[in-house]
Amino acid sequence: MATINYRLADGKIITLEVDEHTALAYEKIEDETHREEERARWRARKKLNSLEEMTDLGVQFASGDLTPEETLTKNEETRHLHNAIATLSEEQQILVYRVFFNNEKRAHIARELGISKAALTYRLNTIFKNLKEILK
């Protein structure tokens, strides 16, 4: 004889005495049920990782679009920045555009200009200080 702990529908657990064959069968059923529950949880998590599935479930996502106020503020800041850049010398303007708008590597620009990367960094820091003063 063997004992098994059996969970009733209301969650209460009772201990039953059963023969060995029944105990092994019950253990096998419990193991399979546990594995199936784990698979179901895994599938549920997997579905939540799918944007398409979440959309199908009615999940709403925040828009990445700016509000009209944010757009206006950003446009004003951009205009102000471009006006500040326009006050720089032509050489300084070219450096700013190459580094920040064209995303060129500083080492590449320094080689082209025939200066060290440190010298280019010094020039850029001078430009930053000038822009900082203008943008105050």
Short mmCIF file of C-alpha atoms in Angstrom, two decimals:
data_model
loop_
_atom_site.label_atom_id
_atom_site.label_comp_id
_atom_site.label_asym_id
_atom_site.label_seq_id
_atom_site.Cartn_x
_atom_site.Cartn_y
_atom_site.Cartn_z
CA MET A 1 0.00 0.00 0.00
CA ALA A 2 1.02 3.57 -0.67
CA THR A 3 -0.33 6.98 0.24
CA ILE A 4 -1.01 9.84 -2.13
CA ASN A 5 -1.98 13.42 -1.48
CA TYR A 6 -5.00 14.29 -3.59
CA ARG A 7 -6.09 17.89 -4.12
CA LEU A 8 -9.84 18.39 -4.24
CA ALA A 9 -11.51 20.98 -6.50
CA ASP A 10 -11.85 23.37 -3.55
CA GLY A 11 -8.06 23.22 -2.96
CA LYS A 12 -8.26 21.01 0.11
CA ILE A 13 -5.70 18.17 0.16
CA ILE A 14 -6.61 14.74 1.45
CA THR A 15 -4.39 11.71 1.99
CA LEU A 16 -5.54 8.43 0.47
CA GLU A 17 -4.22 4.89 0.83
CA VAL A 18 -3.99 3.13 -2.53
CA ASP A 19 -2.19 0.11 -3.97
CA GLU A 20 1.25 0.53 -5.59
CA HIS A 21 -0.08 0.31 -9.15
CA THR A 22 -2.61 3.11 -8.52
CA ALA A 23 0.04 5.25 -6.78
CA LEU A 24 2.40 4.93 -9.79
CA ALA A 25 -0.41 5.75 -12.21
CA TYR A 26 -1.40 8.79 -10.12
CA GLU A 27 2.22 9.99 -9.98
CA LYS A 28 2.52 9.63 -13.77
CA ILE A 29 -0.71 11.62 -14.28
CA GLU A 30 0.48 14.34 -11.87
CA ASP A 31 3.84 14.63 -13.67
CA GLU A 32 2.17 14.87 -17.08
CA THR A 33 -0.33 17.45 -15.78
CA HIS A 34 2.51 19.52 -14.32
CA ARG A 35 4.45 19.38 -17.61
CA GLU A 36 1.36 20.40 -19.58
CA GLU A 37 0.73 23.33 -17.22
CA GLU A 38 4.35 24.44 -17.70
CA ARG A 39 3.96 24.18 -21.49
CA ALA A 40 0.76 26.24 -21.33
CA ARG A 41 2.51 28.93 -19.24
CA TRP A 42 5.43 28.95 -21.71
CA ARG A 43 3.04 29.32 -24.67
CA ALA A 44 1.22 32.15 -22.90
CA ARG A 45 4.53 33.98 -22.27
CA LYS A 46 5.61 33.35 -25.85
CA LYS A 47 2.37 34.83 -27.15
CA LEU A 48 2.86 37.93 -25.02
CA ASN A 49 6.20 38.46 -26.71
CA SER A 50 4.56 38.57 -30.12
CA LEU A 51 3.48 42.07 -31.13
CA GLU A 52 0.93 40.60 -33.51
CA GLU A 53 -0.60 38.42 -30.79
CA MET A 54 -0.73 41.34 -28.35
CA THR A 55 -2.42 43.50 -30.98
CA ASP A 56 -4.92 40.70 -31.64
CA LEU A 57 -5.66 40.61 -27.90
CA GLY A 58 -6.49 44.32 -28.02
CA VAL A 59 -3.37 45.61 -26.30
CA GLN A 60 -2.86 49.26 -27.20
CA PHE A 61 0.57 50.82 -27.55
CA ALA A 62 1.58 54.40 -26.93
CA SER A 63 2.18 56.37 -30.08
CA GLY A 64 5.76 57.41 -30.76
CA ASP A 65 4.42 60.55 -32.43
CA LEU A 66 4.99 63.91 -30.79
CA THR A 67 2.08 66.01 -29.61
CA PRO A 68 1.55 69.30 -31.46
CA GLU A 69 3.07 71.16 -28.50
CA GLU A 70 6.14 68.91 -28.49
CA THR A 71 6.50 69.34 -32.25
CA LEU A 72 6.33 73.13 -31.92
CA THR A 73 8.90 73.13 -29.10
CA LYS A 74 11.22 70.84 -31.04
CA ASN A 75 10.92 73.00 -34.16
CA GLU A 76 11.70 76.14 -32.15
CA GLU A 77 14.72 74.48 -30.53
CA THR A 78 15.96 73.27 -33.92
CA ARG A 79 15.54 76.74 -35.45
CA HIS A 80 17.37 78.31 -32.48
CA LEU A 81 20.21 75.78 -32.81
CA HIS A 82 20.57 76.39 -36.56
CA ASN A 83 20.63 80.15 -35.94
CA ALA A 84 23.37 79.63 -33.34
CA ILE A 85 25.39 77.47 -35.75
CA ALA A 86 25.03 80.18 -38.40
CA THR A 87 26.96 82.58 -36.14
CA LEU A 88 30.03 80.31 -36.22
CA SER A 89 32.81 80.68 -38.76
CA GLU A 90 32.42 78.72 -41.99
CA GLU A 91 35.13 76.26 -40.91
CA GLN A 92 33.39 75.68 -37.57
CA GLN A 93 30.02 75.21 -39.27
CA ILE A 94 31.49 72.59 -41.59
CA LEU A 95 32.96 70.70 -38.61
CA VAL A 96 29.62 70.73 -36.78
CA TYR A 97 27.73 69.45 -39.82
CA ARG A 98 30.29 66.75 -40.55
CA VAL A 99 30.37 65.46 -36.97
CA PHE A 100 26.71 65.80 -35.97
CA PHE A 101 24.65 65.82 -39.15
CA ASN A 102 26.74 63.59 -41.43
CA ASN A 103 27.88 61.34 -38.53
CA GLU A 104 31.44 61.22 -39.83
CA LYS A 105 34.07 59.70 -37.55
CA ARG A 106 36.26 62.25 -35.83
CA ALA A 107 39.41 60.29 -36.66
CA HIS A 108 38.47 60.39 -40.37
CA ILE A 109 37.87 64.16 -40.28
CA ALA A 110 41.16 64.76 -38.43
CA ARG A 111 43.09 62.74 -41.04
CA GLU A 112 41.46 64.70 -43.87
CA LEU A 113 42.33 67.99 -42.21
CA GLY A 114 45.87 66.82 -41.47
CA ILE A 115 45.52 67.36 -37.72
CA SER A 116 45.53 65.08 -34.71
CA LYS A 117 42.31 63.77 -33.24
CA ALA A 118 43.16 65.71 -30.06
CA ALA A 119 43.43 68.94 -32.07
CA LEU A 120 40.04 68.24 -33.65
CA THR A 121 38.55 67.57 -30.21
CA TYR A 122 39.98 70.89 -28.99
CA ARG A 123 38.37 72.70 -31.94
CA LEU A 124 35.04 71.00 -31.28
CA ASN A 125 35.20 71.89 -27.57
CA THR A 126 35.79 75.52 -28.54
CA ILE A 127 32.75 75.34 -30.83
CA PHE A 128 30.67 73.80 -28.01
CA LYS A 129 31.65 76.63 -25.65
CA ASN A 130 30.66 79.21 -28.27
CA LEU A 131 27.33 77.51 -28.92
CA LYS A 132 26.65 77.16 -25.20
CA GLU A 133 27.10 80.91 -24.75
CA ILE A 134 24.87 81.70 -27.73
CA LEU A 135 22.13 79.28 -26.63
CA LYS A 136 21.90 80.58 -23.04
#
